[in-house]
JSON list of C-alpha atoms in Angstrom, two decimals:
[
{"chain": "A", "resi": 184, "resn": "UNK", "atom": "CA", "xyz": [-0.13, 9.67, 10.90]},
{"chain": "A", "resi": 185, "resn": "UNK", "atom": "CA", "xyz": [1.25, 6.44, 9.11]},
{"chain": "A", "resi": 186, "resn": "UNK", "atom": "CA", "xyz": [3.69, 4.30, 10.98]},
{"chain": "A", "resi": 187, "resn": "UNK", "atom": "CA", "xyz": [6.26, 2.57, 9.02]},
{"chain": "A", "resi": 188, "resn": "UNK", "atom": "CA", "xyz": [7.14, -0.90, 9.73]},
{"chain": "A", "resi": 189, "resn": "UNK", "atom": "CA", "xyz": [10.64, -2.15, 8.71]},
{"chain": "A", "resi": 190, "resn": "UNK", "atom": "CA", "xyz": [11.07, -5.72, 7.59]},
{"chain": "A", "resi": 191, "resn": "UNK", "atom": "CA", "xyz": [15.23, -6.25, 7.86]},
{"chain": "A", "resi": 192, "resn": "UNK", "atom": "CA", "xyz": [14.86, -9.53, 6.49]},
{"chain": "A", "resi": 193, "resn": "UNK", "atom": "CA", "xyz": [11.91, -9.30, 3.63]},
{"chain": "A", "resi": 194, "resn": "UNK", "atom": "CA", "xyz": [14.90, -8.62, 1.46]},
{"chain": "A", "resi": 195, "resn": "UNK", "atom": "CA", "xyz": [13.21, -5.69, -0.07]},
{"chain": "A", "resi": 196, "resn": "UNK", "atom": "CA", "xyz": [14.90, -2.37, -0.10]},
{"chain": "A", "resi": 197, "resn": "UNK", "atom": "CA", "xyz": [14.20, -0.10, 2.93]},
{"chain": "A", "resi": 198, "resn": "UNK", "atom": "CA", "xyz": [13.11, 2.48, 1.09]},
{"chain": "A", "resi": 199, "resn": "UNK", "atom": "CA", "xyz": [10.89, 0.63, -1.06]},
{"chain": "A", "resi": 200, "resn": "UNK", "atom": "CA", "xyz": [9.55, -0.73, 1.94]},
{"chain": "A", "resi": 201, "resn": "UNK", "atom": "CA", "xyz": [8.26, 3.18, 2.59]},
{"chain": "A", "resi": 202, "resn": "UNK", "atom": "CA", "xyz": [7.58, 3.60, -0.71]},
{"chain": "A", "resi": 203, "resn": "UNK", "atom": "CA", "xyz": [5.13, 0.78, -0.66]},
{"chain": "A", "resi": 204, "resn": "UNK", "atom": "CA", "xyz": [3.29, 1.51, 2.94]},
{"chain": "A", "resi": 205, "resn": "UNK", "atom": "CA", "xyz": [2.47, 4.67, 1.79]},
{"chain": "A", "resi": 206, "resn": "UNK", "atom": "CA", "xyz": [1.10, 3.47, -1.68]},
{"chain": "A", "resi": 207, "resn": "UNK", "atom": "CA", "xyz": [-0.94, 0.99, 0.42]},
{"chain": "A", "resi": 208, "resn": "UNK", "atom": "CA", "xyz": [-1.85, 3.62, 3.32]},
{"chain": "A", "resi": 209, "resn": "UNK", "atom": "CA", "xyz": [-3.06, 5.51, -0.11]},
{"chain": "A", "resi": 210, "resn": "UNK", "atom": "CA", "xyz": [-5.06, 2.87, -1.61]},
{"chain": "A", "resi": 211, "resn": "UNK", "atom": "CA", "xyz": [-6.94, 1.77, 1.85]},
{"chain": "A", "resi": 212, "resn": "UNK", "atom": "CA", "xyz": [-7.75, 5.57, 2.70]},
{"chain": "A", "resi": 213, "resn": "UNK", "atom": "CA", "xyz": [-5.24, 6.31, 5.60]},
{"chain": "A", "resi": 214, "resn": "UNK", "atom": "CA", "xyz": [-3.44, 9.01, 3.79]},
{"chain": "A", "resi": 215, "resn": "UNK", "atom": "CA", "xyz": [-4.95, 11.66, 2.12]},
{"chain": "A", "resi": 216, "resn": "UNK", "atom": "CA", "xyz": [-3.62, 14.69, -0.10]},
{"chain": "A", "resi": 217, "resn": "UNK", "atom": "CA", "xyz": [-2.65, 17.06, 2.18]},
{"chain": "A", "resi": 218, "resn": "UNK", "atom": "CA", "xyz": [-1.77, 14.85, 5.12]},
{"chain": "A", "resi": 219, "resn": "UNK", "atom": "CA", "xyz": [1.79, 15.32, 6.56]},
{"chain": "A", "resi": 220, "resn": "UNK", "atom": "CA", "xyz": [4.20, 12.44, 6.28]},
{"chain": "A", "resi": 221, "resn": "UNK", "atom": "CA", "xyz": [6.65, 11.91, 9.07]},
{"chain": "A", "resi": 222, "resn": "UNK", "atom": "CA", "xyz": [9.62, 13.73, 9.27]},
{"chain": "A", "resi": 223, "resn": "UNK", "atom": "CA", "xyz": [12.67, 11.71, 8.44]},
{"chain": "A", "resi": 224, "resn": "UNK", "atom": "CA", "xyz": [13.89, 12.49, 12.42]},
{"chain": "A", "resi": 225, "resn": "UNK", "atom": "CA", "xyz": [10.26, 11.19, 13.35]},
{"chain": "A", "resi": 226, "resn": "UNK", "atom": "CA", "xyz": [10.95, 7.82, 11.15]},
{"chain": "A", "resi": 227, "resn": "UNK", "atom": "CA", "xyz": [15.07, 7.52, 12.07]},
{"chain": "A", "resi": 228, "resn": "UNK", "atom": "CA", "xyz": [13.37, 7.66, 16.08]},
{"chain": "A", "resi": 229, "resn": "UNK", "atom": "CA", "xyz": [11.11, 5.11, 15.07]},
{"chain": "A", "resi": 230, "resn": "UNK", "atom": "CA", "xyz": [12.50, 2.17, 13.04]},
{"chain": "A", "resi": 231, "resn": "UNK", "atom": "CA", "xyz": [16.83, 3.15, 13.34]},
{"chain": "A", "resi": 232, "resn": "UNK", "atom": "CA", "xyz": [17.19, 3.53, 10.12]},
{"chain": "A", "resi": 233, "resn": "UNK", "atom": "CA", "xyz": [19.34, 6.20, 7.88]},
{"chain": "A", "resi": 234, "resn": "UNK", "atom": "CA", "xyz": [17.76, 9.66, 7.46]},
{"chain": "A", "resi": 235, "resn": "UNK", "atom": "CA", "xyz": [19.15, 9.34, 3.80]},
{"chain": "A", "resi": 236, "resn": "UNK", "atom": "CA", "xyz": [16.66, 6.20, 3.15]},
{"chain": "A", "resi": 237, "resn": "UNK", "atom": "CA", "xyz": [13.71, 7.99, 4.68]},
{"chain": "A", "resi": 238, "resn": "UNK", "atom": "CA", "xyz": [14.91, 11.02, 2.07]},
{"chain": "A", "resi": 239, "resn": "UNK", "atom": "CA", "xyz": [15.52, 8.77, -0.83]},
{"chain": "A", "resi": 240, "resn": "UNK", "atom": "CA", "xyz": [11.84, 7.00, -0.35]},
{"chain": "A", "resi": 241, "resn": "UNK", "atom": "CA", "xyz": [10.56, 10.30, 0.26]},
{"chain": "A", "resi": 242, "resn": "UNK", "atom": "CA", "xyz": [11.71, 11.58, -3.20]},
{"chain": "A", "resi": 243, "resn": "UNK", "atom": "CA", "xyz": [10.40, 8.12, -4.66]},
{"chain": "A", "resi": 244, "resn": "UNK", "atom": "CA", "xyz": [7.21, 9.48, -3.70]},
{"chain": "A", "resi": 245, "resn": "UNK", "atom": "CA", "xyz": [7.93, 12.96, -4.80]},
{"chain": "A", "resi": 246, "resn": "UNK", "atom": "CA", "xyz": [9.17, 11.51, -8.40]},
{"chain": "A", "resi": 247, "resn": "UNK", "atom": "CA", "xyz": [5.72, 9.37, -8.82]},
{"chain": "A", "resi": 248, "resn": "UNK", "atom": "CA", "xyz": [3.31, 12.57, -7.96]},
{"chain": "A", "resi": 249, "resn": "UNK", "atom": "CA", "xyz": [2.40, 11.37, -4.51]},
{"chain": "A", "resi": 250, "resn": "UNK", "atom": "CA", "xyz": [4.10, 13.29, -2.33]},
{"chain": "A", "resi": 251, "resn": "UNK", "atom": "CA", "xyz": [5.77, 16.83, -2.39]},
{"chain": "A", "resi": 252, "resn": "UNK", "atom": "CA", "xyz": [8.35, 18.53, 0.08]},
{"chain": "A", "resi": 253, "resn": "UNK", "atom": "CA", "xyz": [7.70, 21.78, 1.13]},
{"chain": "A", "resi": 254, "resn": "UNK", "atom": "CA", "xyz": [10.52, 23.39, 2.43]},
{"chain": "A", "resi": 255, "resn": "UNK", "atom": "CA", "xyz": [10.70, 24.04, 6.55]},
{"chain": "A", "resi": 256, "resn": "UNK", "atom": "CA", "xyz": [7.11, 22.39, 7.09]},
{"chain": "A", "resi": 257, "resn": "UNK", "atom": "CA", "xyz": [8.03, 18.85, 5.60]},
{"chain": "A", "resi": 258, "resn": "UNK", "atom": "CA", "xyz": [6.49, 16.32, 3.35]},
{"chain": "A", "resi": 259, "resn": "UNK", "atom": "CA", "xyz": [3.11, 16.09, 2.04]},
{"chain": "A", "resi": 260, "resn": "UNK", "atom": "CA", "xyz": [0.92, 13.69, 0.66]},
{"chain": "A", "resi": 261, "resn": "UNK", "atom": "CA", "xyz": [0.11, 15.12, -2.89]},
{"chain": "A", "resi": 262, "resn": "UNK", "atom": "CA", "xyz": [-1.62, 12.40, -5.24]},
{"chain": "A", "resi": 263, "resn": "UNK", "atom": "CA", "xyz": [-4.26, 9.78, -4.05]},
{"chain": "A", "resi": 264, "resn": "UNK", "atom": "CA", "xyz": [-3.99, 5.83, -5.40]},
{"chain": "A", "resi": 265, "resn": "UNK", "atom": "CA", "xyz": [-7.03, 3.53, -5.89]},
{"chain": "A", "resi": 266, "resn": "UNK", "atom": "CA", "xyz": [-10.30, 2.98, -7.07]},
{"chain": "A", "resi": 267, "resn": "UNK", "atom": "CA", "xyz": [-11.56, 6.21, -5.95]},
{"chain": "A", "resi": 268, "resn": "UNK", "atom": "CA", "xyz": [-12.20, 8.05, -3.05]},
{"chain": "A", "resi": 269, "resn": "UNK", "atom": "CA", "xyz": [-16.51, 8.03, -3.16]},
{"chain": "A", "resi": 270, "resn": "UNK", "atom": "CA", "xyz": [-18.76, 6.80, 0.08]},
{"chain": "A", "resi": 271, "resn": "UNK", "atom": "CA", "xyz": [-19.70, 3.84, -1.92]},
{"chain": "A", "resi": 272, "resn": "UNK", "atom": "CA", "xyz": [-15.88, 2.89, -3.18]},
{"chain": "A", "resi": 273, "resn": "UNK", "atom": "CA", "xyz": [-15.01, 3.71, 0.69]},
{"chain": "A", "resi": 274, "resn": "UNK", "atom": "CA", "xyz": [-18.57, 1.54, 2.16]},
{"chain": "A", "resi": 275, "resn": "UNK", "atom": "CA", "xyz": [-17.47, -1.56, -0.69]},
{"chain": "A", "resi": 276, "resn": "UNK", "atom": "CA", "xyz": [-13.82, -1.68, 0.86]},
{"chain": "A", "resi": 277, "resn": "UNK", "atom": "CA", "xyz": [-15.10, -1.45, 4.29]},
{"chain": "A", "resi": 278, "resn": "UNK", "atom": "CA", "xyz": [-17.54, -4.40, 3.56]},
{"chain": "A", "resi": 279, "resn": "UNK", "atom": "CA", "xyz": [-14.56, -6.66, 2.15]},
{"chain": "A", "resi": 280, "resn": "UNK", "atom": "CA", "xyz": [-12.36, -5.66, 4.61]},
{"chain": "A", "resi": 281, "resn": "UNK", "atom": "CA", "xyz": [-14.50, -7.22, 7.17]},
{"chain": "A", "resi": 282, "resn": "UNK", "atom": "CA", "xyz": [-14.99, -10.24, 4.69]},
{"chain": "A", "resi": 283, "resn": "UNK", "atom": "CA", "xyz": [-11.51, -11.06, 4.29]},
{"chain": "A", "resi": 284, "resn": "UNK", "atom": "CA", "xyz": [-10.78, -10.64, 7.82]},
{"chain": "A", "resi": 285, "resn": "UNK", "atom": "CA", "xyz": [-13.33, -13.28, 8.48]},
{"chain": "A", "resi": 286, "resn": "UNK", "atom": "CA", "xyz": [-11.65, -15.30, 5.89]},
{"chain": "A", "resi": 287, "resn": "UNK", "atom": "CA", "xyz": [-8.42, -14.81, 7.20]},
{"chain": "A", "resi": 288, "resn": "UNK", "atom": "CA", "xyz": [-10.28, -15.90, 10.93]},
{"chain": "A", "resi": 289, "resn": "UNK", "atom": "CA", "xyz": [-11.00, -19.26, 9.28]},
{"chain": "A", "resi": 290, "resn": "UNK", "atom": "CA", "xyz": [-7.74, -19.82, 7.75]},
{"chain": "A", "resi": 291, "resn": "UNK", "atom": "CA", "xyz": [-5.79, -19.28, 10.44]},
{"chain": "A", "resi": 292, "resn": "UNK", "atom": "CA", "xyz": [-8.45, -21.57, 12.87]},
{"chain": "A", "resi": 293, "resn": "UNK", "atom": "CA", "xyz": [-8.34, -24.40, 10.12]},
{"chain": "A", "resi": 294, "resn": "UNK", "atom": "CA", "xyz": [-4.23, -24.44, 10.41]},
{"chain": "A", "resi": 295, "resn": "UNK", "atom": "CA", "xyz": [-3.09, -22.29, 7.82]},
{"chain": "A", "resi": 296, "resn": "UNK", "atom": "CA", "xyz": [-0.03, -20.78, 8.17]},
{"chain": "A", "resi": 297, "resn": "UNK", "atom": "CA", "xyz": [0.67, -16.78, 7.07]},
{"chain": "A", "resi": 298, "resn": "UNK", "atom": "CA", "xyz": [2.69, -17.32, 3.89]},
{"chain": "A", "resi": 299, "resn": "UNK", "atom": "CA", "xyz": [-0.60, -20.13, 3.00]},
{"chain": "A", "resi": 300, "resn": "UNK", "atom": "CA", "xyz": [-2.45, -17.55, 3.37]},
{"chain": "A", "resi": 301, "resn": "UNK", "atom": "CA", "xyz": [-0.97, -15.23, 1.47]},
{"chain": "A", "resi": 302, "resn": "UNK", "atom": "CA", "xyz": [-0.05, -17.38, -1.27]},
{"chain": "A", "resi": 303, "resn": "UNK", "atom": "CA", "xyz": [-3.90, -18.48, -1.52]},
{"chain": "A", "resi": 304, "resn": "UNK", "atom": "CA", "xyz": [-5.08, -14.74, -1.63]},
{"chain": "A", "resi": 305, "resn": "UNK", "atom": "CA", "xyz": [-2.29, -13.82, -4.37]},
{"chain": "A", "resi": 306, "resn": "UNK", "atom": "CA", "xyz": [-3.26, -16.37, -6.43]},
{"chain": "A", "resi": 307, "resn": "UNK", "atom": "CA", "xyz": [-6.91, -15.54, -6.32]},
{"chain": "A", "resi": 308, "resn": "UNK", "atom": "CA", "xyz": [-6.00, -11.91, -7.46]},
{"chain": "A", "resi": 309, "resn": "UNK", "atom": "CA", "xyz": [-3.83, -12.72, -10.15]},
{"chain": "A", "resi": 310, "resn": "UNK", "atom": "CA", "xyz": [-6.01, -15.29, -11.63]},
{"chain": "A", "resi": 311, "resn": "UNK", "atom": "CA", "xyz": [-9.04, -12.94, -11.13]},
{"chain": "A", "resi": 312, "resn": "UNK", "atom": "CA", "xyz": [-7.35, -9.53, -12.18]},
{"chain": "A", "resi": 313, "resn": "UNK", "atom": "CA", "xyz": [-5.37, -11.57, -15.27]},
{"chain": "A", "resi": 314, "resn": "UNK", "atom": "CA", "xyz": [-9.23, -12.49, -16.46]},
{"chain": "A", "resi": 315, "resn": "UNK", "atom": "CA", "xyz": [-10.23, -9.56, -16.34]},
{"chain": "A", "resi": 316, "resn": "UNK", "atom": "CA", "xyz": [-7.46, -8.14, -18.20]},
{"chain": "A", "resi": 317, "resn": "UNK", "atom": "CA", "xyz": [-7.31, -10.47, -20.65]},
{"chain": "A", "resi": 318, "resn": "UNK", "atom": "CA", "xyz": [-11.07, -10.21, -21.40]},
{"chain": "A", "resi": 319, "resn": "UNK", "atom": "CA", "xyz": [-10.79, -6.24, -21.85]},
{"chain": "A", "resi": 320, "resn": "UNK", "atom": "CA", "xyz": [-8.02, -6.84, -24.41]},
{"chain": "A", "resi": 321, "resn": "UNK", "atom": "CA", "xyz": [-10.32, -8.95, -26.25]},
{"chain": "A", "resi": 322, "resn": "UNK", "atom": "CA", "xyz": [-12.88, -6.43, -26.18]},
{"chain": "A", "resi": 323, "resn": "UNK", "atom": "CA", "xyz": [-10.21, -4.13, -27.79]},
{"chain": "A", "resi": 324, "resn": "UNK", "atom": "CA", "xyz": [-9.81, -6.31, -30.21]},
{"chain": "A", "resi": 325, "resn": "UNK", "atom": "CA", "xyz": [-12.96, -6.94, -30.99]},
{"chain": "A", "resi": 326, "resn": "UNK", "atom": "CA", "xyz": [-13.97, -3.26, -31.60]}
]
């Protein structure tokens, strides 16, 4: 069962912050339609937060097709996020994992900080994904 983590000074929304670990939990394969979500008493316990923001990301979730409440038994994971759910899309995010934790390994030895880190990686992906995006519309426009 997924843990949530609450960041009180990220200066993102708590229930976005739920929102978004289950999205990722989603993507990386640690939720799965049909698993149970904590119950809002289970997550109040947890993190002391307001039942109402554990509801209120709950219904997020509901409103996006991820998640549905079923009355007396709780809330379950509905809709899946990602690339896809295959052995090979789950064997090819496996592999990277282990790749960028190696990478991660030999930032952190050679000094860099977190936020470096993360700032490095982001702008990888956004120059990589925006390539990629831009070269499909030109495709599109090509045709």
């Amino acid at each position: 069962m997924i843990e949530f983590r609450i960041d009180r000074r990220s200066g993102v929304a708590t229930y976005l912050q739920i929102v978004q670990q289950t999205k990722q939990a989603l993507r990386l394969g640690l939720l799965e339609p049909g698993d149970k979500l904590p119950t809002a008493r289970e997550v109040v316990a947890a993190t002391a937060i307001n039942p109402n923001t554990v509801l209120k990301a709950y219904r997020e979730l509901e409103r996006e097709g991820l998640a549905e409440g079923r009355r007396g038994l709780g809330t379950f994971v509905r809709g899946t996020l990602g690339g896809g759910d295959s052995a090979d899309h789950r064997a090819l995010r496996d592999e990277l994992r282990a790749e960028l934790a190696d990478w991660t390994r030999r930032a952190r030895t050679g000094g860099l900080e977190k936020d470096d880190v993360s700032a490095l990686f982001t702008a990888v992906v956004d120059e990589h994904f925006k390539r990629s995006d831009t070269d499909r519309q030109k495709q599109g426009n090509d045709s």
